[in-house]
């Protein structure tokens, strides 16, 4: 059995995904059969910008600090997070930008996604 490092809750859909050790948020979500908005996968464009409401993430590759700093001034709660590069240090909760959705793209090869019954569109 694969060891799970952390759980990722994505709001407002309120769906939970398990992340493997060292796995980026976007990769854990995709492995479970869902898709978050993203474009460059390098942490430079901001297309995946989300808000870290609970927990801590590390960035294993450099990300655009200006992007995170500019986003932080636009919101009073949470911290900006780039899921394409973010690796959870433990359990985390992220909130997608208004108008962004978590999309189910296929069944996924594992049972790593769990919906607690409060999922939204």
Tab-separated table of N, CA, C and O in Angstrom:
chain	number	residue	atom	x	y	z
A	1	UNK	N	0.849	-1.184	0.000
A	1	UNK	CA	0.000	0.000	0.000
A	1	UNK	C	0.888	1.239	0.000
A	1	UNK	O	1.908	1.294	0.668
A	2	UNK	N	0.482	2.256	-0.738
A	2	UNK	CA	1.226	3.498	-0.836
A	2	UNK	C	0.949	4.356	0.387
A	2	UNK	O	-0.190	4.522	0.796
A	3	UNK	N	1.986	4.925	0.960
A	3	UNK	CA	1.840	5.771	2.129
A	3	UNK	C	1.292	7.141	1.735
A	3	UNK	O	1.782	7.775	0.823
A	4	UNK	N	0.261	7.590	2.433
A	4	UNK	CA	-0.334	8.893	2.184
A	4	UNK	C	0.351	9.909	3.072
A	4	UNK	O	0.519	9.701	4.267
A	5	UNK	N	0.736	11.029	2.468
A	5	UNK	CA	1.401	12.084	3.214
A	5	UNK	C	0.394	13.043	3.817
A	5	UNK	O	0.516	13.446	4.958
A	6	UNK	N	-0.601	13.433	3.042
A	6	UNK	CA	-1.528	14.455	3.517
A	6	UNK	C	-2.835	14.391	2.758
A	6	UNK	O	-2.940	13.756	1.720
A	7	UNK	N	-3.825	15.085	3.300
A	7	UNK	CA	-5.133	15.189	2.665
A	7	UNK	C	-5.310	16.624	2.179
A	7	UNK	O	-4.947	17.570	2.883
A	8	UNK	N	-5.875	16.762	0.981
A	8	UNK	CA	-6.109	18.062	0.356
A	8	UNK	C	-7.618	18.255	0.214
A	8	UNK	O	-8.270	17.474	-0.473
A	9	UNK	N	-8.160	19.261	0.868
A	9	UNK	CA	-9.579	19.598	0.718
A	9	UNK	C	-9.675	20.778	-0.240
A	9	UNK	O	-8.981	21.781	-0.062
A	10	UNK	N	-10.529	20.644	-1.265
A	10	UNK	CA	-10.712	21.702	-2.251
A	10	UNK	C	-12.121	22.274	-2.089
A	10	UNK	O	-13.114	21.551	-2.211
A	11	UNK	N	-12.169	23.563	-1.784
A	11	UNK	CA	-13.431	24.282	-1.629
A	11	UNK	C	-13.666	25.139	-2.868
A	11	UNK	O	-12.706	25.508	-3.527
A	12	UNK	N	-14.856	25.471	-3.248
A	12	UNK	CA	-16.092	25.227	-2.532
A	12	UNK	C	-16.701	23.859	-2.780
A	12	UNK	O	-17.730	23.524	-2.202
A	13	UNK	N	-16.109	23.020	-3.632
A	13	UNK	CA	-16.666	21.697	-3.923
A	13	UNK	C	-16.654	20.790	-2.690
A	13	UNK	O	-17.424	19.851	-2.609
A	14	UNK	N	-15.753	21.055	-1.746
A	14	UNK	CA	-15.615	20.270	-0.515
A	14	UNK	C	-15.293	18.803	-0.806
A	14	UNK	O	-15.865	17.897	-0.225
A	15	UNK	N	-14.363	18.596	-1.740
A	15	UNK	CA	-13.899	17.262	-2.093
A	15	UNK	C	-12.495	17.106	-1.523
A	15	UNK	O	-11.699	18.044	-1.537
A	16	UNK	N	-12.191	15.907	-1.017
A	16	UNK	CA	-10.906	15.650	-0.364
A	16	UNK	C	-10.110	14.640	-1.185
A	16	UNK	O	-10.652	13.631	-1.645
A	17	UNK	N	-8.818	14.938	-1.357
A	17	UNK	CA	-7.910	14.081	-2.105
A	17	UNK	C	-6.716	13.728	-1.227
A	17	UNK	O	-6.270	14.557	-0.435
A	18	UNK	N	-6.175	12.545	-1.414
A	18	UNK	CA	-4.958	12.153	-0.720
A	18	UNK	C	-3.762	12.489	-1.604
A	18	UNK	O	-3.794	12.277	-2.815
A	19	UNK	N	-2.719	13.024	-0.978
A	19	UNK	CA	-1.476	13.324	-1.703
A	19	UNK	C	-0.398	12.356	-1.253
A	19	UNK	O	-0.258	12.075	-0.068
A	20	UNK	N	0.352	11.855	-2.202
A	20	UNK	CA	1.495	11.010	-1.895
A	20	UNK	C	2.658	11.889	-1.448
A	20	UNK	O	2.684	13.082	-1.747
A	21	UNK	N	3.628	11.335	-0.745
A	21	UNK	CA	4.775	12.149	-0.320
A	21	UNK	C	5.447	12.840	-1.506
A	21	UNK	O	5.731	12.216	-2.525
A	22	UNK	N	5.633	14.162	-1.400
A	22	UNK	CA	6.303	14.939	-2.425
A	22	UNK	C	5.450	15.268	-3.646
A	22	UNK	O	5.935	15.877	-4.593
A	23	UNK	N	4.181	14.900	-3.612
A	23	UNK	CA	3.309	15.116	-4.764
A	23	UNK	C	2.708	16.519	-4.753
A	23	UNK	O	2.234	17.001	-3.728
A	24	UNK	N	2.718	17.173	-5.900
A	24	UNK	CA	2.115	18.501	-6.035
A	24	UNK	C	0.596	18.388	-5.968
A	24	UNK	O	0.022	17.376	-6.374
A	25	UNK	N	-0.046	19.435	-5.499
A	25	UNK	CA	-1.500	19.449	-5.347
A	25	UNK	C	-2.185	19.091	-6.665
A	25	UNK	O	-3.060	18.219	-6.709
A	26	UNK	N	-1.813	19.749	-7.755
A	26	UNK	CA	-2.472	19.507	-9.040
A	26	UNK	C	-2.314	18.054	-9.486
A	26	UNK	O	-3.230	17.475	-10.075
A	27	UNK	N	-1.192	17.427	-9.187
A	27	UNK	CA	-0.977	16.035	-9.580
A	27	UNK	C	-1.827	15.081	-8.745
A	27	UNK	O	-2.356	14.098	-9.272
A	28	UNK	N	-1.985	15.358	-7.467
A	28	UNK	CA	-2.842	14.529	-6.610
A	28	UNK	C	-4.297	14.605	-7.070
A	28	UNK	O	-5.000	13.595	-7.133
A	29	UNK	N	-4.713	15.806	-7.413
A	29	UNK	CA	-6.090	16.012	-7.877
A	29	UNK	C	-6.312	15.286	-9.205
A	29	UNK	O	-7.309	14.590	-9.392
A	30	UNK	N	-5.366	15.405	-10.122
A	30	UNK	CA	-5.493	14.725	-11.426
A	30	UNK	C	-5.461	13.209	-11.269
A	30	UNK	O	-6.192	12.502	-11.956
A	31	UNK	N	-4.629	12.708	-10.384
A	31	UNK	CA	-4.532	11.266	-10.165
A	31	UNK	C	-5.873	10.694	-9.707
A	31	UNK	O	-6.230	9.558	-10.009
A	32	UNK	N	-6.644	11.507	-8.993
A	32	UNK	CA	-7.951	11.083	-8.500
A	32	UNK	C	-9.054	11.270	-9.545
A	32	UNK	O	-10.215	10.955	-9.276
A	33	UNK	N	-8.709	11.797	-10.718
A	33	UNK	CA	-9.686	11.917	-11.784
A	33	UNK	C	-10.367	13.267	-11.891
A	33	UNK	O	-11.407	13.389	-12.531
A	34	UNK	N	-9.766	14.287	-11.282
A	34	UNK	CA	-10.320	15.638	-11.339
A	34	UNK	C	-9.317	16.579	-11.980
A	34	UNK	O	-8.150	16.240	-12.137
A	35	UNK	N	-9.784	17.784	-12.294
A	35	UNK	CA	-8.900	18.790	-12.875
A	35	UNK	C	-9.161	20.143	-12.226
A	35	UNK	O	-10.304	20.546	-12.059
A	36	UNK	N	-8.075	20.811	-11.874
A	36	UNK	CA	-8.107	22.198	-11.415
A	36	UNK	C	-7.669	23.077	-12.578
A	36	UNK	O	-6.954	22.603	-13.470
A	37	UNK	N	-8.017	24.351	-12.555
A	37	UNK	CA	-7.496	25.244	-13.596
A	37	UNK	C	-5.972	25.363	-13.480
A	37	UNK	O	-5.448	25.502	-12.378
A	38	UNK	N	-5.272	25.262	-14.590
A	38	UNK	CA	-3.833	25.525	-14.636
A	38	UNK	C	-3.420	25.705	-16.088
A	38	UNK	O	-4.170	25.382	-16.986
A	39	UNK	N	-2.223	26.231	-16.292
A	39	UNK	CA	-1.738	26.435	-17.661
A	39	UNK	C	-0.272	26.031	-17.776
A	39	UNK	O	0.049	25.040	-18.402
A	40	UNK	N	0.628	26.775	-17.140
A	40	UNK	CA	2.062	26.570	-17.377
A	40	UNK	C	2.673	25.428	-16.568
A	40	UNK	O	3.684	24.878	-16.958
A	41	UNK	N	2.096	25.094	-15.420
A	41	UNK	CA	2.617	24.077	-14.490
A	41	UNK	C	4.019	24.418	-13.969
A	41	UNK	O	4.734	23.538	-13.509
A	42	UNK	N	4.414	25.685	-14.047
A	42	UNK	CA	5.727	26.108	-13.556
A	42	UNK	C	5.631	27.150	-12.448
A	42	UNK	O	6.640	27.620	-11.955
A	43	UNK	N	4.415	27.585	-12.109
A	43	UNK	CA	4.249	28.591	-11.066
A	43	UNK	C	4.526	30.001	-11.534
A	43	UNK	O	4.868	30.859	-10.734
A	44	UNK	N	4.366	30.255	-12.820
A	44	UNK	CA	4.674	31.580	-13.327
A	44	UNK	C	3.515	32.358	-13.910
A	44	UNK	O	3.587	33.568	-14.036
A	45	UNK	N	2.422	31.667	-14.248
A	45	UNK	CA	1.347	32.379	-14.957
A	45	UNK	C	0.185	32.788	-14.049
A	45	UNK	O	-0.528	33.730	-14.360
A	46	UNK	N	-0.052	32.067	-12.970
A	46	UNK	CA	-1.135	32.399	-12.051
A	46	UNK	C	-2.482	31.821	-12.420
A	46	UNK	O	-3.472	32.052	-11.729
A	47	UNK	N	-2.566	31.025	-13.494
A	47	UNK	CA	-3.847	30.447	-13.896
A	47	UNK	C	-4.420	29.515	-12.834
A	47	UNK	O	-5.635	29.372	-12.725
A	48	UNK	N	-3.572	28.908	-12.029
A	48	UNK	CA	-4.028	27.959	-11.010
A	48	UNK	C	-4.229	28.605	-9.639
A	48	UNK	O	-4.554	27.910	-8.678
A	49	UNK	N	-4.060	29.895	-9.536
A	49	UNK	CA	-4.108	30.572	-8.241
A	49	UNK	C	-5.308	30.139	-7.409
A	49	UNK	O	-6.443	30.148	-7.869
A	50	UNK	N	-5.036	29.722	-6.188
A	50	UNK	CA	-6.060	29.333	-5.216
A	50	UNK	C	-5.677	29.986	-3.896
A	50	UNK	O	-4.628	30.632	-3.788
A	51	UNK	N	-6.521	29.801	-2.887
A	51	UNK	CA	-6.280	30.401	-1.570
A	51	UNK	C	-6.089	29.307	-0.546
A	51	UNK	O	-6.961	28.468	-0.346
A	52	UNK	N	-4.923	29.304	0.083
A	52	UNK	CA	-4.597	28.336	1.122
A	52	UNK	C	-5.242	28.809	2.417
A	52	UNK	O	-4.826	29.814	2.995
A	53	UNK	N	-6.280	28.108	2.850
A	53	UNK	CA	-7.016	28.513	4.048
A	53	UNK	C	-6.534	27.794	5.293
A	53	UNK	O	-6.625	28.326	6.390
A	54	UNK	N	-6.049	26.563	5.121
A	54	UNK	CA	-5.547	25.774	6.250
A	54	UNK	C	-4.296	25.040	5.797
A	54	UNK	O	-4.278	24.461	4.715
A	55	UNK	N	-3.268	25.054	6.635
A	55	UNK	CA	-2.074	24.269	6.368
A	55	UNK	C	-0.942	25.059	5.751
A	55	UNK	O	-1.002	26.282	5.607
A	56	UNK	N	0.100	24.321	5.374
A	56	UNK	CA	1.330	24.897	4.835
A	56	UNK	C	1.748	24.092	3.614
A	56	UNK	O	1.612	22.872	3.589
A	57	UNK	N	2.257	24.800	2.604
A	57	UNK	CA	2.785	24.136	1.413
A	57	UNK	C	4.228	24.574	1.190
A	57	UNK	O	4.640	25.643	1.625
A	58	UNK	N	4.961	23.715	0.510
A	58	UNK	CA	6.313	24.036	0.067
A	58	UNK	C	6.299	24.107	-1.451
A	58	UNK	O	5.483	23.457	-2.115
A	59	UNK	N	7.208	24.881	-1.997
A	59	UNK	CA	7.392	24.950	-3.442
A	59	UNK	C	8.766	24.365	-3.737
A	59	UNK	O	9.777	24.908	-3.315
A	60	UNK	N	8.786	23.240	-4.452
A	60	UNK	CA	10.047	22.565	-4.746
A	60	UNK	C	10.804	23.236	-5.876
A	60	UNK	O	11.998	23.047	-6.035
A	61	UNK	N	10.084	24.011	-6.678
A	61	UNK	CA	10.682	24.796	-7.758
A	61	UNK	C	10.358	26.253	-7.494
A	61	UNK	O	9.350	26.567	-6.857
A	62	UNK	N	11.184	27.165	-7.997
A	62	UNK	CA	10.880	28.589	-7.800
A	62	UNK	C	9.544	28.967	-8.438
A	62	UNK	O	9.202	28.471	-9.509
A	63	UNK	N	8.789	29.814	-7.758
A	63	UNK	CA	7.537	30.350	-8.298
A	63	UNK	C	7.654	31.865	-8.350
A	63	UNK	O	8.528	32.450	-7.717
A	64	UNK	N	6.770	32.487	-9.074
A	64	UNK	CA	6.800	33.943	-9.234
A	64	UNK	C	6.333	34.613	-7.943
A	64	UNK	O	5.143	34.721	-7.689
A	65	UNK	N	7.297	35.048	-7.126
A	65	UNK	CA	6.965	35.701	-5.858
A	65	UNK	C	6.078	36.916	-6.076
A	65	UNK	O	5.196	37.198	-5.265
A	66	UNK	N	6.308	37.645	-7.172
A	66	UNK	CA	5.504	38.828	-7.454
A	66	UNK	C	4.030	38.449	-7.603
A	66	UNK	O	3.143	39.180	-7.191
A	67	UNK	N	3.778	37.299	-8.188
A	67	UNK	CA	2.414	36.823	-8.392
A	67	UNK	C	1.747	36.562	-7.043
A	67	UNK	O	0.621	36.987	-6.811
A	68	UNK	N	2.449	35.891	-6.154
A	68	UNK	CA	1.899	35.605	-4.823
A	68	UNK	C	1.703	36.877	-4.012
A	68	UNK	O	0.683	37.051	-3.350
A	69	UNK	N	2.667	37.776	-4.075
A	69	UNK	CA	2.571	39.029	-3.314
A	69	UNK	C	1.435	39.905	-3.830
A	69	UNK	O	0.680	40.474	-3.058
A	70	UNK	N	1.278	40.008	-5.150
A	70	UNK	CA	0.208	40.822	-5.727
A	70	UNK	C	-1.154	40.234	-5.387
A	70	UNK	O	-2.084	40.961	-5.050
A	71	UNK	N	-1.282	38.926	-5.443
A	71	UNK	CA	-2.552	38.275	-5.136
A	71	UNK	C	-2.914	38.472	-3.676
A	71	UNK	O	-4.078	38.672	-3.333
A	72	UNK	N	-1.916	38.441	-2.800
A	72	UNK	CA	-2.169	38.552	-1.366
A	72	UNK	C	-2.796	39.891	-1.004
A	72	UNK	O	-3.611	39.970	-0.093
A	73	UNK	N	-2.463	40.938	-1.727
A	73	UNK	CA	-3.015	42.258	-1.413
A	73	UNK	C	-4.476	42.382	-1.830
A	73	UNK	O	-5.167	43.284	-1.380
A	74	UNK	N	-4.957	41.462	-2.661
A	74	UNK	CA	-6.327	41.525	-3.152
A	74	UNK	C	-7.332	40.766	-2.291
A	74	UNK	O	-8.508	40.736	-2.614
A	75	UNK	N	-6.894	40.159	-1.214
A	75	UNK	CA	-7.803	39.323	-0.435
A	75	UNK	C	-7.440	39.395	1.033
A	75	UNK	O	-6.281	39.392	1.402
A	76	UNK	N	-8.449	39.383	1.882
A	76	UNK	CA	-8.188	39.517	3.310
A	76	UNK	C	-8.041	38.177	4.026
A	76	UNK	O	-7.453	38.116	5.086
A	77	UNK	N	-8.588	37.079	3.463
A	77	UNK	CA	-8.483	35.790	4.144
A	77	UNK	C	-7.713	34.795	3.288
A	77	UNK	O	-7.764	34.838	2.074
A	78	UNK	N	-7.023	33.906	3.931
A	78	UNK	CA	-6.239	32.902	3.222
A	78	UNK	C	-4.952	33.489	2.664
A	78	UNK	O	-4.716	34.688	2.713
A	79	UNK	N	-4.112	32.603	2.163
A	79	UNK	CA	-2.851	33.004	1.545
A	79	UNK	C	-2.844	32.487	0.113
A	79	UNK	O	-3.337	31.401	-0.155
A	80	UNK	N	-2.285	33.232	-0.808
A	80	UNK	CA	-2.248	32.748	-2.193
A	80	UNK	C	-1.413	31.476	-2.299
A	80	UNK	O	-0.422	31.307	-1.590
A	81	UNK	N	-1.845	30.601	-3.178
A	81	UNK	CA	-1.199	29.306	-3.356
A	81	UNK	C	-1.238	28.957	-4.838
A	81	UNK	O	-2.231	29.233	-5.518
A	82	UNK	N	-0.178	28.371	-5.333
A	82	UNK	CA	-0.111	27.920	-6.720
A	82	UNK	C	-0.092	26.392	-6.724
A	82	UNK	O	0.969	25.774	-6.573
A	83	UNK	N	-1.261	25.749	-6.856
A	83	UNK	CA	-1.352	24.289	-6.771
A	83	UNK	C	-0.493	23.532	-7.780
A	83	UNK	O	-0.150	22.376	-7.539
A	84	UNK	N	-0.116	24.162	-8.879
A	84	UNK	CA	0.705	23.459	-9.867
A	84	UNK	C	2.106	23.166	-9.337
A	84	UNK	O	2.782	22.264	-9.833
A	85	UNK	N	2.540	23.897	-8.323
A	85	UNK	CA	3.867	23.700	-7.743
A	85	UNK	C	3.830	23.390	-6.243
A	85	UNK	O	4.835	22.976	-5.681
A	86	UNK	N	2.681	23.596	-5.602
A	86	UNK	CA	2.585	23.455	-4.148
A	86	UNK	C	2.571	21.989	-3.721
A	86	UNK	O	1.808	21.181	-4.246
A	87	UNK	N	3.421	21.666	-2.743
A	87	UNK	CA	3.467	20.334	-2.135
A	87	UNK	C	3.051	20.496	-0.677
A	87	UNK	O	3.717	21.204	0.088
A	88	UNK	N	1.956	19.852	-0.268
A	88	UNK	CA	1.490	20.003	1.122
A	88	UNK	C	2.493	19.456	2.128
A	88	UNK	O	3.115	18.425	1.897
A	89	UNK	N	2.627	20.158	3.239
A	89	UNK	CA	3.453	19.682	4.360
A	89	UNK	C	2.645	18.832	5.327
A	89	UNK	O	3.183	18.241	6.238
A	90	UNK	N	1.372	18.820	5.159
A	90	UNK	CA	0.421	18.071	5.981
A	90	UNK	C	-0.938	18.290	5.353
A	90	UNK	O	-1.036	18.618	4.175
A	91	UNK	N	-1.979	18.130	6.122
A	91	UNK	CA	-3.322	18.361	5.589
A	91	UNK	C	-3.503	19.840	5.259
A	91	UNK	O	-3.079	20.708	6.029
A	92	UNK	N	-4.132	20.101	4.115
A	92	UNK	CA	-4.372	21.483	3.699
A	92	UNK	C	-5.801	21.642	3.193
A	92	UNK	O	-6.458	20.663	2.822
A	93	UNK	N	-6.255	22.879	3.186
A	93	UNK	CA	-7.522	23.253	2.555
A	93	UNK	C	-7.239	24.423	1.633
A	93	UNK	O	-6.630	25.407	2.060
A	94	UNK	N	-7.649	24.282	0.368
A	94	UNK	CA	-7.518	25.382	-0.580
A	94	UNK	C	-8.903	25.752	-1.090
A	94	UNK	O	-9.790	24.908	-1.177
A	95	UNK	N	-9.061	27.026	-1.395
A	95	UNK	CA	-10.314	27.523	-1.978
A	95	UNK	C	-9.999	28.042	-3.372
A	95	UNK	O	-9.101	28.870	-3.552
A	96	UNK	N	-10.747	27.545	-4.359
A	96	UNK	CA	-10.555	28.010	-5.730
A	96	UNK	C	-11.081	29.423	-5.877
A	96	UNK	O	-11.993	29.838	-5.164
A	97	UNK	N	-10.511	30.146	-6.821
A	97	UNK	CA	-10.969	31.490	-7.134
A	97	UNK	C	-12.433	31.443	-7.549
A	97	UNK	O	-12.895	30.452	-8.121
A	98	UNK	N	-13.150	32.513	-7.288
A	98	UNK	CA	-14.543	32.592	-7.706
A	98	UNK	C	-14.623	32.404	-9.214
A	98	UNK	O	-13.836	32.969	-9.969
A	99	UNK	N	-15.540	31.576	-9.642
A	99	UNK	CA	-15.694	31.291	-11.066
A	99	UNK	C	-14.896	30.077	-11.535
A	99	UNK	O	-15.128	29.573	-12.629
A	100	UNK	N	-13.955	29.587	-10.733
A	100	UNK	CA	-13.185	28.391	-11.078
A	100	UNK	C	-13.891	27.170	-10.497
A	100	UNK	O	-14.505	27.247	-9.442
A	101	UNK	N	-13.776	26.053	-11.193
A	101	UNK	CA	-14.431	24.837	-10.743
A	101	UNK	C	-13.472	23.672	-10.720
A	101	UNK	O	-12.562	23.599	-11.531
A	102	UNK	N	-13.753	22.749	-9.835
A	102	UNK	CA	-13.112	21.453	-9.816
A	102	UNK	C	-13.918	20.580	-10.772
A	102	UNK	O	-15.129	20.461	-10.627
A	103	UNK	N	-13.263	20.000	-11.789
A	103	UNK	CA	-13.972	19.255	-12.820
A	103	UNK	C	-13.564	17.792	-12.770
A	103	UNK	O	-12.375	17.478	-12.728
A	104	UNK	N	-14.557	16.905	-12.784
A	104	UNK	CA	-14.282	15.466	-12.834
A	104	UNK	C	-14.004	15.094	-14.278
A	104	UNK	O	-14.840	15.310	-15.149
A	105	UNK	N	-12.802	14.536	-14.555
A	105	UNK	CA	-12.439	14.226	-15.935
A	105	UNK	C	-12.464	12.734	-16.229
A	105	UNK	O	-12.626	12.333	-17.355
A	106	UNK	N	-12.281	11.893	-15.210
A	106	UNK	CA	-12.381	10.445	-15.388
A	106	UNK	C	-12.439	9.802	-14.018
A	106	UNK	O	-12.263	10.456	-13.006
A	107	UNK	N	-12.652	8.496	-14.006
A	107	UNK	CA	-12.853	7.772	-12.758
A	107	UNK	C	-11.639	7.699	-11.863
A	107	UNK	O	-11.767	7.466	-10.678
A	108	UNK	N	-10.453	7.922	-12.374
A	108	UNK	CA	-9.255	7.842	-11.543
A	108	UNK	C	-8.875	6.399	-11.286
A	108	UNK	O	-9.730	5.524	-11.248
A	109	UNK	N	-7.595	6.159	-11.102
A	109	UNK	CA	-7.111	4.807	-10.894
A	109	UNK	C	-7.134	4.371	-9.447
A	109	UNK	O	-6.851	3.230	-9.134
A	110	UNK	N	-7.496	5.263	-8.544
A	110	UNK	CA	-7.485	4.936	-7.125
A	110	UNK	C	-8.731	5.495	-6.459
A	110	UNK	O	-9.506	6.213	-7.061
A	111	UNK	N	-8.893	5.184	-5.197
A	111	UNK	CA	-10.020	5.730	-4.438
A	111	UNK	C	-9.552	6.892	-3.578
A	111	UNK	O	-9.955	7.029	-2.442
A	112	UNK	N	-8.716	7.741	-4.130
A	112	UNK	CA	-8.126	8.827	-3.373
A	112	UNK	C	-9.025	10.054	-3.231
A	112	UNK	O	-8.686	10.971	-2.540
A	113	UNK	N	-10.155	10.102	-3.918
A	113	UNK	CA	-11.055	11.252	-3.788
A	113	UNK	C	-12.249	10.851	-2.941
A	113	UNK	O	-12.785	9.772	-3.083
A	114	UNK	N	-12.643	11.730	-2.070
A	114	UNK	CA	-13.828	11.486	-1.241
A	114	UNK	C	-14.655	12.741	-1.182
A	114	UNK	O	-14.134	13.828	-0.974
A	115	UNK	N	-15.922	12.595	-1.393
A	115	UNK	CA	-16.858	13.713	-1.320
A	115	UNK	C	-17.670	13.515	-0.058
A	115	UNK	O	-18.246	12.456	0.138
A	116	UNK	N	-17.695	14.499	0.796
A	116	UNK	CA	-18.422	14.327	2.059
A	116	UNK	C	-19.906	14.622	1.917
A	116	UNK	O	-20.606	14.753	2.908
A	117	UNK	N	-20.391	14.724	0.677
A	117	UNK	CA	-21.810	14.933	0.451
A	117	UNK	C	-22.189	16.386	0.310
A	117	UNK	O	-23.329	16.716	0.045
A	118	UNK	N	-21.230	17.303	0.491
A	118	UNK	CA	-21.541	18.727	0.415
A	118	UNK	C	-20.973	19.345	-0.848
A	118	UNK	O	-20.759	20.535	-0.906
A	119	UNK	N	-20.676	18.546	-1.849
A	119	UNK	CA	-20.054	19.065	-3.079
A	119	UNK	C	-20.972	20.034	-3.785
A	119	UNK	O	-22.174	19.868	-3.812
A	120	UNK	N	-20.347	21.046	-4.370
A	120	UNK	CA	-21.083	22.042	-5.147
A	120	UNK	C	-20.544	22.113	-6.537
A	120	UNK	O	-19.574	21.476	-6.873
A	121	UNK	N	-21.216	22.880	-7.374
A	121	UNK	CA	-20.739	23.032	-8.762
A	121	UNK	C	-19.737	24.113	-8.874
A	121	UNK	O	-19.756	25.113	-8.304
